[in-house]
Each structure stands twice: as C-alpha cells, then as structure tokens.
Tab-separated table of C-alpha atoms in Angstrom:
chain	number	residue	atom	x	y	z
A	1	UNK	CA	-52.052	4.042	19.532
A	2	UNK	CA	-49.976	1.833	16.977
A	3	UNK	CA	-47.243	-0.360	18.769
A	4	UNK	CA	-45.235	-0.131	15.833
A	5	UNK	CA	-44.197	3.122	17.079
A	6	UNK	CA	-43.151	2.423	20.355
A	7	UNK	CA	-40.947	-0.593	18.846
A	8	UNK	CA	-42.976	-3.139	18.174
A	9	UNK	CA	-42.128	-5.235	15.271
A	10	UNK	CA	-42.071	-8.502	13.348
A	11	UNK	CA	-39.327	-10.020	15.972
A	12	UNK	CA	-41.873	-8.837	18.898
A	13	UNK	CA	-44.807	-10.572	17.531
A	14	UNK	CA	-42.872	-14.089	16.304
A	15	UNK	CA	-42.376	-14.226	20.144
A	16	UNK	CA	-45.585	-13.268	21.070
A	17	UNK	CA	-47.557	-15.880	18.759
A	18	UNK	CA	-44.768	-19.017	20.371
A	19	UNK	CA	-47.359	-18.678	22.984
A	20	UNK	CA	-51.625	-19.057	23.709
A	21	UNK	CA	-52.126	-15.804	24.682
A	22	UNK	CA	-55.359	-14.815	23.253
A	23	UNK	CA	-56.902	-13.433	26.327
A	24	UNK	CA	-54.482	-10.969	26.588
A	25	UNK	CA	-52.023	-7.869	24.467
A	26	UNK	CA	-48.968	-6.338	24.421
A	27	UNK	CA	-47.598	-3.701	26.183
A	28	UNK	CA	-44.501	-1.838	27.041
A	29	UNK	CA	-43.257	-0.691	30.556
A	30	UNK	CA	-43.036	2.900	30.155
A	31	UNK	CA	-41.540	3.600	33.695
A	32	UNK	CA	-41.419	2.175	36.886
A	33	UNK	CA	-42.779	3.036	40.071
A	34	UNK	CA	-42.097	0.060	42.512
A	35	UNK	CA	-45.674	-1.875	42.553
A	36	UNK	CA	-47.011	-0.115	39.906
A	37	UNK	CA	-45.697	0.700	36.024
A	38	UNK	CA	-46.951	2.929	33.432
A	39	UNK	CA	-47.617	0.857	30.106
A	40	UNK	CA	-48.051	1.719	26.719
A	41	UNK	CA	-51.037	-0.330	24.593
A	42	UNK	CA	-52.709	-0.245	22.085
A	43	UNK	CA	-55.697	1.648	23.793
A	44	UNK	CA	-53.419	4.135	25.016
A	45	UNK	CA	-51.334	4.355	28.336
A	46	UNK	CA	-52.463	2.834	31.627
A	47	UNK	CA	-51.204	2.123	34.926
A	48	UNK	CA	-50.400	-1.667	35.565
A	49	UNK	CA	-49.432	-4.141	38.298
A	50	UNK	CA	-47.668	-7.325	38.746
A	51	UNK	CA	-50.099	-10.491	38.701
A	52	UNK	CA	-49.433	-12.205	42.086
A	53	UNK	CA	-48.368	-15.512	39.739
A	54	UNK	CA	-45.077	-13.453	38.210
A	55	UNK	CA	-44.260	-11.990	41.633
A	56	UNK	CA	-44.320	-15.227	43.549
A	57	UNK	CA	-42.594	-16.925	39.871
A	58	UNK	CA	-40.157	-14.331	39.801
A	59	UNK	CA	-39.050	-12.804	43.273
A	60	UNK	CA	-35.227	-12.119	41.778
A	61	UNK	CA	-35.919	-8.358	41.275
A	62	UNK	CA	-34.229	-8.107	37.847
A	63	UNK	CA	-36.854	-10.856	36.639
A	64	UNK	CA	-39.750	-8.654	37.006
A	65	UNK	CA	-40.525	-5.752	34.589
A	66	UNK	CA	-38.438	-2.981	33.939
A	67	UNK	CA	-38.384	0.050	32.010
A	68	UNK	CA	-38.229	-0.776	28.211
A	69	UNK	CA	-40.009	-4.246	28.523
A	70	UNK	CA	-42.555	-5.803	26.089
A	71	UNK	CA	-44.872	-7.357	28.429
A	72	UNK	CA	-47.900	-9.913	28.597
A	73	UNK	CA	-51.278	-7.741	29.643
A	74	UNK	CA	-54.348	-8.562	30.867
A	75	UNK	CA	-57.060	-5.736	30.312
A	76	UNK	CA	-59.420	-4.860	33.235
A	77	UNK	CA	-62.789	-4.038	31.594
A	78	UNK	CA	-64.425	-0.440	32.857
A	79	UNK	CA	-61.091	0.448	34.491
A	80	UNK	CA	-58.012	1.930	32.950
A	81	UNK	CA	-55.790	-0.597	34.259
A	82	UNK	CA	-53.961	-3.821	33.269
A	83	UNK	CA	-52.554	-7.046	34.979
A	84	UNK	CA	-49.253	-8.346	33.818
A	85	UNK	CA	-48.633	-12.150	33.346
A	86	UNK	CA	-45.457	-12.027	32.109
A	87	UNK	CA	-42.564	-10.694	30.481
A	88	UNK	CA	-41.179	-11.603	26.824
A	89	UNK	CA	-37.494	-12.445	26.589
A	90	UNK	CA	-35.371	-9.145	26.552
A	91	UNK	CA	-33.567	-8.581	22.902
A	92	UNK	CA	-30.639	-6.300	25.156
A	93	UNK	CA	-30.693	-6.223	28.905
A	94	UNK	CA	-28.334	-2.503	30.750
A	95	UNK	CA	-27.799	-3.821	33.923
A	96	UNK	CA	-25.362	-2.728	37.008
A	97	UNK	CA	-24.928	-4.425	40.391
A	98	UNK	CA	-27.472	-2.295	42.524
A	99	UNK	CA	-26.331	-0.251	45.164
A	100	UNK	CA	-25.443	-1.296	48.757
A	101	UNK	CA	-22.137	-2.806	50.413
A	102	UNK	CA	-23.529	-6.173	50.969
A	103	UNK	CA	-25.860	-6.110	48.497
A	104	UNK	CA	-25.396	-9.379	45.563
A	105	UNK	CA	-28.009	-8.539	42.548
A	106	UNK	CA	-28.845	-7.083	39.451
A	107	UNK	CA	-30.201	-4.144	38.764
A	108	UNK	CA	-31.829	-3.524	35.533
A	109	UNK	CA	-31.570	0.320	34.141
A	110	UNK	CA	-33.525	-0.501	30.743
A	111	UNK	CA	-34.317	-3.255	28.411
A	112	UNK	CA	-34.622	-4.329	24.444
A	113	UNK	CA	-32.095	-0.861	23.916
A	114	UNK	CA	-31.258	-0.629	20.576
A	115	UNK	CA	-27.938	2.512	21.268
A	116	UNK	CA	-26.594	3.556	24.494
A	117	UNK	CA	-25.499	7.067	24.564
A	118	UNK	CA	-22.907	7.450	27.144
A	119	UNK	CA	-23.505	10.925	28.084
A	120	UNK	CA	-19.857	13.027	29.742
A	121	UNK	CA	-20.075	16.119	29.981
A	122	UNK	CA	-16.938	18.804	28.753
A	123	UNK	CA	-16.147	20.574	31.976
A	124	UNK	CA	-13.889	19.528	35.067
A	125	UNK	CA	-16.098	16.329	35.547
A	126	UNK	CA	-14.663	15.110	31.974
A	127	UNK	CA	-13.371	11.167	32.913
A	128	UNK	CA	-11.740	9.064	30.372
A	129	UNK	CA	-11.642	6.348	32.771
A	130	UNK	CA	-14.957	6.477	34.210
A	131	UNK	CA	-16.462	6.251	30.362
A	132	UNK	CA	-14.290	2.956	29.666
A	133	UNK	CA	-16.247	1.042	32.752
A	134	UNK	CA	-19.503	2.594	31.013
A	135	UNK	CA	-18.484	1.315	28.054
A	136	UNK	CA	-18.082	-2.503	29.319
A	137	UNK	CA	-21.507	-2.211	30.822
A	138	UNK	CA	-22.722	-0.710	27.314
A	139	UNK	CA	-20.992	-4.261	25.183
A	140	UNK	CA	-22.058	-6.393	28.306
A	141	UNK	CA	-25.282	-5.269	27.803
A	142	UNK	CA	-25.322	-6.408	23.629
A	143	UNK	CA	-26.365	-2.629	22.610
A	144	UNK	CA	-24.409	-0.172	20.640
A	145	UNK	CA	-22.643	2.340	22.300
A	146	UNK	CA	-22.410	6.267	21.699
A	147	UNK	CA	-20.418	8.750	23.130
A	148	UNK	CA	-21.542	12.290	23.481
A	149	UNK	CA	-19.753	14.756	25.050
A	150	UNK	CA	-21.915	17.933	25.994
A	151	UNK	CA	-21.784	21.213	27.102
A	152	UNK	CA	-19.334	21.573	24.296
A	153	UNK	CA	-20.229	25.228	24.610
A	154	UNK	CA	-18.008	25.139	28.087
A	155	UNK	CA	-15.135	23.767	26.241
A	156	UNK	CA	-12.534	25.959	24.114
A	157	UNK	CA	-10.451	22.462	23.365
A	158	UNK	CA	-13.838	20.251	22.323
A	159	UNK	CA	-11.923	18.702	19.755
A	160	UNK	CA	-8.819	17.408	21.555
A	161	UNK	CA	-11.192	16.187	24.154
A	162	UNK	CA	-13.058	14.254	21.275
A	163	UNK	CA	-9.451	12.658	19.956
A	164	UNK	CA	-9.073	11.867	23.816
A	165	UNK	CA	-12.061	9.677	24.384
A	166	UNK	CA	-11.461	8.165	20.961
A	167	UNK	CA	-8.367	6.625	22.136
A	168	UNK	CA	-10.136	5.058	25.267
A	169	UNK	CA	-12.881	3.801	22.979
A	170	UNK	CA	-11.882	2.316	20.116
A	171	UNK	CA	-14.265	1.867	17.223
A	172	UNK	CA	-16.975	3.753	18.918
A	173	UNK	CA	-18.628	6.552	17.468
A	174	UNK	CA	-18.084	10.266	19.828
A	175	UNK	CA	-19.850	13.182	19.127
A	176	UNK	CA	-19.369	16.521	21.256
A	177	UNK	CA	-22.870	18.408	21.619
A	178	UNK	CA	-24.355	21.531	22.812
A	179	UNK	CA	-28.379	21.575	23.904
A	180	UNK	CA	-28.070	24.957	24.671
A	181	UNK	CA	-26.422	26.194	21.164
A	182	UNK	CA	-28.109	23.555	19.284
A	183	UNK	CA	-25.175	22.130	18.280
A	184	UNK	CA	-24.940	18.365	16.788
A	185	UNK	CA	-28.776	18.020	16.393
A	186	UNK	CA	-28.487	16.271	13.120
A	187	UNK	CA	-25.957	14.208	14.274
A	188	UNK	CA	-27.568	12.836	17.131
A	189	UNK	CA	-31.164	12.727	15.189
A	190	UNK	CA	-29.480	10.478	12.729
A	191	UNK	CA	-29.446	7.489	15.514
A	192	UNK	CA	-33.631	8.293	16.775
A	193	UNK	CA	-35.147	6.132	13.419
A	194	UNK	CA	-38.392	5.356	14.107
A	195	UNK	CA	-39.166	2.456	16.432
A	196	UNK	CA	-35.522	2.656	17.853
A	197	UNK	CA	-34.738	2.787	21.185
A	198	UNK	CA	-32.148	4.872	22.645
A	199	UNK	CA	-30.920	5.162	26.487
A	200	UNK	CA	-29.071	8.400	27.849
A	201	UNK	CA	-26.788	7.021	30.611
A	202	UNK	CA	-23.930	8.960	33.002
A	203	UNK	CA	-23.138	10.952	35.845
A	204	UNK	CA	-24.965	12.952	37.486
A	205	UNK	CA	-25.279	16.530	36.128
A	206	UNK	CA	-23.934	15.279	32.810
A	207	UNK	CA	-26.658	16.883	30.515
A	208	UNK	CA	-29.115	14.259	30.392
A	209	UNK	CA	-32.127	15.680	31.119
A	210	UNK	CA	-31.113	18.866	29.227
A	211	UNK	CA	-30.724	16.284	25.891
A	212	UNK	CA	-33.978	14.879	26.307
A	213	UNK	CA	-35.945	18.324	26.090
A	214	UNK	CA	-33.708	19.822	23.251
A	215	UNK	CA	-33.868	16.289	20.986
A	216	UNK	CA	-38.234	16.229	22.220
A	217	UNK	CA	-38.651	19.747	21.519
A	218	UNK	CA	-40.529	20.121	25.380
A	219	UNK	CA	-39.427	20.796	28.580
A	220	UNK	CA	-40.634	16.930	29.565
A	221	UNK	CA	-37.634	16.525	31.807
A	222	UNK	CA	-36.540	18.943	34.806
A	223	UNK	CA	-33.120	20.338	34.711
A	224	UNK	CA	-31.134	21.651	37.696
A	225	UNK	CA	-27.645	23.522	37.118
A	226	UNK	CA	-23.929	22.523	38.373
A	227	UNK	CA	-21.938	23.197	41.016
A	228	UNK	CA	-19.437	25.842	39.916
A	229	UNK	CA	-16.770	24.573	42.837
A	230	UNK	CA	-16.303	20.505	41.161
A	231	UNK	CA	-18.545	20.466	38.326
A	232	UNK	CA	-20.880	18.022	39.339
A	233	UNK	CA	-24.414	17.957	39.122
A	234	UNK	CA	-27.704	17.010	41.829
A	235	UNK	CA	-30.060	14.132	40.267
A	236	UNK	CA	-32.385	15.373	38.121
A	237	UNK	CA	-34.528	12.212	36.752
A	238	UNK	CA	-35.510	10.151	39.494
A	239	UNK	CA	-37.198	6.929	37.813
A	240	UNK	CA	-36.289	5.971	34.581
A	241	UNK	CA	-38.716	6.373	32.169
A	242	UNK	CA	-39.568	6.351	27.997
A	243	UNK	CA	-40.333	9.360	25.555
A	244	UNK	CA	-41.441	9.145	22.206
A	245	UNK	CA	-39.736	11.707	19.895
A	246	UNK	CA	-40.719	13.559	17.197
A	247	UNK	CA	-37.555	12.061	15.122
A	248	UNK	CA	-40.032	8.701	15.636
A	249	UNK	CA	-37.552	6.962	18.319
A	250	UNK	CA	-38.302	6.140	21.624
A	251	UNK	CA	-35.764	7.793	24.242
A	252	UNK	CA	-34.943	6.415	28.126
A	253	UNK	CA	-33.622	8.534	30.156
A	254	UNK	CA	-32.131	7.202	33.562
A	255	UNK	CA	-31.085	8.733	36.625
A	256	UNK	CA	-27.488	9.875	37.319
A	257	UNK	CA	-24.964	6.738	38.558
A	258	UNK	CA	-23.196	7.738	42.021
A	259	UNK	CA	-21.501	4.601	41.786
A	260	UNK	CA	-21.352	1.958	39.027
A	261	UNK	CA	-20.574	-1.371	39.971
A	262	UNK	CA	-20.911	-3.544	36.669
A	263	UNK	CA	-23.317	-6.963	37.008
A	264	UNK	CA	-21.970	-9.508	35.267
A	265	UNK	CA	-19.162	-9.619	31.985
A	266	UNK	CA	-20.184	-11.292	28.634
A	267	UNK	CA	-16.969	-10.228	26.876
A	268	UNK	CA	-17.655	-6.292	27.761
A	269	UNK	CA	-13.614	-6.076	28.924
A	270	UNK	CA	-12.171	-7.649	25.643
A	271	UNK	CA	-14.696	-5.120	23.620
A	272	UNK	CA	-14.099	-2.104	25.940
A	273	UNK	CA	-9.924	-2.578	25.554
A	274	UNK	CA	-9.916	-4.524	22.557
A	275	UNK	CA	-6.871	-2.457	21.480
A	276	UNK	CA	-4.860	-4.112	24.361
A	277	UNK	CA	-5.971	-6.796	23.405
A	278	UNK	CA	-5.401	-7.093	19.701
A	279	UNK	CA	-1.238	-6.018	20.608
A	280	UNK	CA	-1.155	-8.691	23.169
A	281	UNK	CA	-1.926	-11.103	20.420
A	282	UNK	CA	1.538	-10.476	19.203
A	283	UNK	CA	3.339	-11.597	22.728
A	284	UNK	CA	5.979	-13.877	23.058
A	285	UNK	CA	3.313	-16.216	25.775
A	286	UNK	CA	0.286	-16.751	25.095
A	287	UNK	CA	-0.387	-16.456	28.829
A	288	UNK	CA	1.211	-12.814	29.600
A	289	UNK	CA	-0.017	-10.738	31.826
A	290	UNK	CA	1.855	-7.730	30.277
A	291	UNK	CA	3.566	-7.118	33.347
A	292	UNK	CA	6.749	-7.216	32.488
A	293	UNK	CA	6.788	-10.686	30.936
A	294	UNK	CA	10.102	-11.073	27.966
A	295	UNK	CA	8.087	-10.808	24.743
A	296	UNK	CA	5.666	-8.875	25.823
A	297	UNK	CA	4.073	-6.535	23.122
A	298	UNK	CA	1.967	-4.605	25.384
A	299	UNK	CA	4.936	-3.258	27.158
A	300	UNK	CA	6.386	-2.317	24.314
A	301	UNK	CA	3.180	-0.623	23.092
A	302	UNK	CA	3.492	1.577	26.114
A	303	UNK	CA	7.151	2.397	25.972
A	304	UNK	CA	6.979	3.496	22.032
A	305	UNK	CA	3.777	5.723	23.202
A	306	UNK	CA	1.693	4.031	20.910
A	307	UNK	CA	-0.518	2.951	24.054
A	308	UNK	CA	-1.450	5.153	27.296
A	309	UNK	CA	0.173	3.765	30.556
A	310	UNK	CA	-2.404	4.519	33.008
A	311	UNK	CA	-4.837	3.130	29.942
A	312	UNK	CA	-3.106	-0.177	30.519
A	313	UNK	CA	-3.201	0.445	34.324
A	314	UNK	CA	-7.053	0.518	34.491
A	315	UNK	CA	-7.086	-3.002	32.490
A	316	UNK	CA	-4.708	-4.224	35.432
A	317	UNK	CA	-7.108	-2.767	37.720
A	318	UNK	CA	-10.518	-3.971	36.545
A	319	UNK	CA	-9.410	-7.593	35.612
A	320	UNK	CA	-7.632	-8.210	39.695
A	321	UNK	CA	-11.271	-6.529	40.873
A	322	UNK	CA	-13.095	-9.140	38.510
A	323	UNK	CA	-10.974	-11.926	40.283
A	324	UNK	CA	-11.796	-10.890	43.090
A	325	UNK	CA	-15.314	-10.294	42.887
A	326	UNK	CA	-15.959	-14.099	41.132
A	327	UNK	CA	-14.481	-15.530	44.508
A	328	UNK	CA	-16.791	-13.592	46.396
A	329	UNK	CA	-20.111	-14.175	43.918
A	330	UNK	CA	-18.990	-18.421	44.423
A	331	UNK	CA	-18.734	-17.904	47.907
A	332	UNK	CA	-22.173	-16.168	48.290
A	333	UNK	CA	-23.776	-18.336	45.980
A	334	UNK	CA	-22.945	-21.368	48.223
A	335	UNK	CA	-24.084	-19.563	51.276
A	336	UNK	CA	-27.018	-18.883	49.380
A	337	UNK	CA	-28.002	-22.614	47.552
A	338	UNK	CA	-25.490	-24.735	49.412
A	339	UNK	CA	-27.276	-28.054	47.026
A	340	UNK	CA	-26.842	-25.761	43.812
A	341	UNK	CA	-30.645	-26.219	43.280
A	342	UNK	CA	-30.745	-23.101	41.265
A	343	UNK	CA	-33.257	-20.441	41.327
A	344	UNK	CA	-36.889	-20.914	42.861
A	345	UNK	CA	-38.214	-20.008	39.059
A	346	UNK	CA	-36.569	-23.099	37.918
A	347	UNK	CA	-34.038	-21.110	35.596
A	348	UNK	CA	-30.826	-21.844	35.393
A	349	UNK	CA	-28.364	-19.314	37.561
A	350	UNK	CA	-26.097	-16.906	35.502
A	351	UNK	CA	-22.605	-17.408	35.703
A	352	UNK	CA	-21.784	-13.951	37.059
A	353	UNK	CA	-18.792	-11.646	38.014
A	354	UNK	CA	-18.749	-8.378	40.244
A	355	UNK	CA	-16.952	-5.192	39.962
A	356	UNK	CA	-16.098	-3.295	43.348
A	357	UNK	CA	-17.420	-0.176	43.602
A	358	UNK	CA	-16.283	3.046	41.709
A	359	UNK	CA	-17.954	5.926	43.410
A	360	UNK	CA	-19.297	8.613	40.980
A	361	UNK	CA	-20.342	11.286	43.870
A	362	UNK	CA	-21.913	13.968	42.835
C-alpha cells in the first residue's frame, strides 16, 4: 500500500525524520474503537493498540490517537498487529467539547483535515444559525470550510436557500447537492485531489452517509431515512472512520452532532462573523458593543437592512456564552491544578473557552 495515497507527504516525513525512529513506521488511524484502532501501513491495514508508555504519557483523552492521525508504529512480527508509541503533531485538529453537563474536555472528531464540508440538509431541518456555530468550529479548527446543502431534490427554492446561507457565511464556498439525482458530483469531486482529506460533519439525518456512498461509488456507509413529522434523522455512522475514494482523496465521515458545544476559540468568531466585524471597524468607539452605543455602525448596518438582526443577535449571544464559559473553564482549572503545575505530560495547558450547549436533537 503506498502512504502517499492516504496523505502522506513531504511535510509528514520532515517530521518523521526530526526523530530516531528506525525501529518503527508510519501509520494512519483509520477509525477508532476505544482500546483498539484500525491503521493504515504500508503492509496494508491492521488493528493497533496504545503502548502502555503513551497511555500513562497522555491520559488527557484528546492526546491520544484519533481518527485522521499519522502515528508512530511498532510492527508485531507473525501477527497482524501494531503498537503505537506516539503520535506526530496534528497539521488541523476538529474538536468540540464532548458531551455531558459536567463534563470539561476535548473531544477530537478528526485530525490533519485538509476541507470540512458542513453538511445541512434542504428540508424543515434547514438552520442558518446552527451552520454559523459549525462554521467557528470549522476556522477554530485551521481547515477550510464547505457548505453543502443536500437533498436539493426536496427543495423547489434551492437557490434562495443557497443566497441564504451565503449571507451567514461570508467568503465560504456553498454548494446545494443531490446523491440521489446525482446532482453537483463534479462540483464536489473538484475538492477530493488525491492525498486530500475531507470530513463530512452535521446533524443527524443530514445526508452524510448518503454522500459518502454516492462520491465512493459503494454502499460502504448505512443509510436510514427521516422522520416525515420534523425532518430529522436517527444516527447512522456510529464511529468515525476514513475512506479512500476513487477521486484519490481520503473522506471522514463522523457521526451526527445532538449537541455541539465548541472546545476552545482561536479566532473562529471573528472568521465566522467577520462581516460584523469588518462594519464595526467603522464605529465611533473602538470599544462598542453595538448595542446601541452613538456611532455605532453596526446598528446602522441593521437598520438600512444591509445586515440581518437576529444575525447580529446570535453574535450577542455566542460572545456573553463565551464569557461565561472562560469564568467557568478558570474556575475548574483551579479546582483542578490549584499550583498551576500544568498537565501530568509536562505540556503546557491551552488557554481555552467553552460554549454552552446548543442541543441538535434528532
């Protein structure tokens, strides 16, 4: 099997060869069971586990592999099995706070993602404001976002929905597709270069699944249908997990998000509403809150029509929740490492923010 195929490349081996690592070979996670992964290699795909040094290393969760990973392997003569040592720095990291009231950490969906297609679908489940908090998670995460809107099929109006979503995502690229009448195939091919790695992220009962057998040409992924009384879908995929396609990319699909609750922000709110942001460079104070402030351009953005109200409200909304999650992260950091010795690993802590939760029920 050549690596090259499954994304390997000359930035993957400059960081291989900054290390001894003779003994062993690269690998990539293909998906993730728990204690045990699938891995591509050169010999072909094996199962592989953890080596108890990067477990007791790395117990922060989000440390260990994940799906999309180039990873350190040890091969186990006479058995079709590898040992992992460790994991080489991730070029992109889509991440999410994982699930649970109390719970504090990151989740990793998929590493070293080179486009993340934002998947809504064009029926009643159809969210403007659910695909701008994908989107911060998508320019947190330092990949390139993609919108595609499917089931266009369902939709007599595709096009206005397209303009619609354009306006909540400025300067990225929307495309409204059809698995079932083969519609935008080109399109979407045009992003699956070989070596490239593309995640399919959304809701559930978006069309996920459904994308990844019409783009692979095989029924590699189970499908399930809607309900006809909301819209909304069951999960489908239940692990995330790589295919290679025959367009030569390398395609993760991930299971449907109930809730997302965003892990940390690098800058993904100013990217996400970077319109709002480029009008309230013209205010009267540097410091307004476009609330009402004398001066403020944002304001008057709104009242000339040139920007959506409850587009503006959702900013509001997101940046008091990111307040209010940093007080909470400080506060359970300090409950957590009262001397601020860091993590066990020896790393340095991320200076991270949490989003409260925006339930996406099925």
């Amino acid at each position: 099997m050549n690596l090259e195929h499954y994304g390997w490349n000359t930035d993957w081996q400059q960081k291989w060869l900054q290390r001894d690592r003779k003994q062993h070979v690269p690998g990539r996670i293909v998906s993730d069971f728990g204690q045990m992964y699938r891995v591509w290699t050169s010999a072909g795909e094996v199962w592989g586990e953890v080596s108890g040094k990067l477990k007791h290393e790395h117990q922060d969760r989000s440390e260990l592999p994940a799906v999309g990973d180039w990873v350190e392997v040890q091969v186990l003569e006479q058995e079709e099995r590898v040992i992992i040592h460790s994991v080489l720095e991730r070029k992109t990291c889509i991440s999410r706070q994982a699930a649970g009231v109390a719970t504090v950490n990151e989740q990793v969906i998929a590493s070293n993602v080179d486009t993340l297609f934002l998947v809504s679908s064009l029926n009643d489940d159809f969210n403007v404001r659910r695909m701008e908090r994908y989107l911060i998670m998508a320019w947190n995460s330092g990949v390139t976002p993609v919108i595609l809107l499917s089931k266009a099929d369902l939709c007599p109006d595709a096009e206005l929905k397209v303009a619609e979503m354009e306006g909540a995502a400025p300067g990225v690229p929307v495309h409204a597709i059809s698995a079932l009448e083969d519609m935008g195939r080109d399109i979407v091919s045009a992003y699956l270069g070989e070596g490239i790695t593309v995640a399919l992220t959304g809701s559930s009962g978006c069309g996920k699944s459904t994308i990844v057998n019409w783009l692979s040409e095989a029924g590699v992924q189970k499908t399930q249908g809607i309900r006809e009384d909301d819209s909304r879908g069951r999960h489908t995929t239940t692990h995330r997990q790589l295919f290679l396609l025959p367009q030569g990319g390398i395609m993760a699909d991930t299971p449907g998000m109930r809730e997302l609750r965003l892990f940390e922000d690098e800058g993904g709110l100013a990217q996400a509403f970077s319109d709002i942001e480029e009008i309230g460079s013209q205010c009267r104070f540097a410091d307004c809150k476009h609330e009402g402030e004398a001066g403020c351009a944002v304001r008057e953005a709104v009242e000339a029509g040139v920007l959506e109200e409850r587009r503006l409200s959702n900013y509001h909304k997101t940046q008091r929740e990111l307040k209010f999650q940093a007080v909470k992260e400080a506060r359970s950091r300090r409950k957590a490492d009262p001397k601020g010795r860091g993590s066990k690993s020896g790393a340095p802590r991320k200076s991270s923010s949490y989003w409260t939760k925006q339930l996406m029920d099925e």
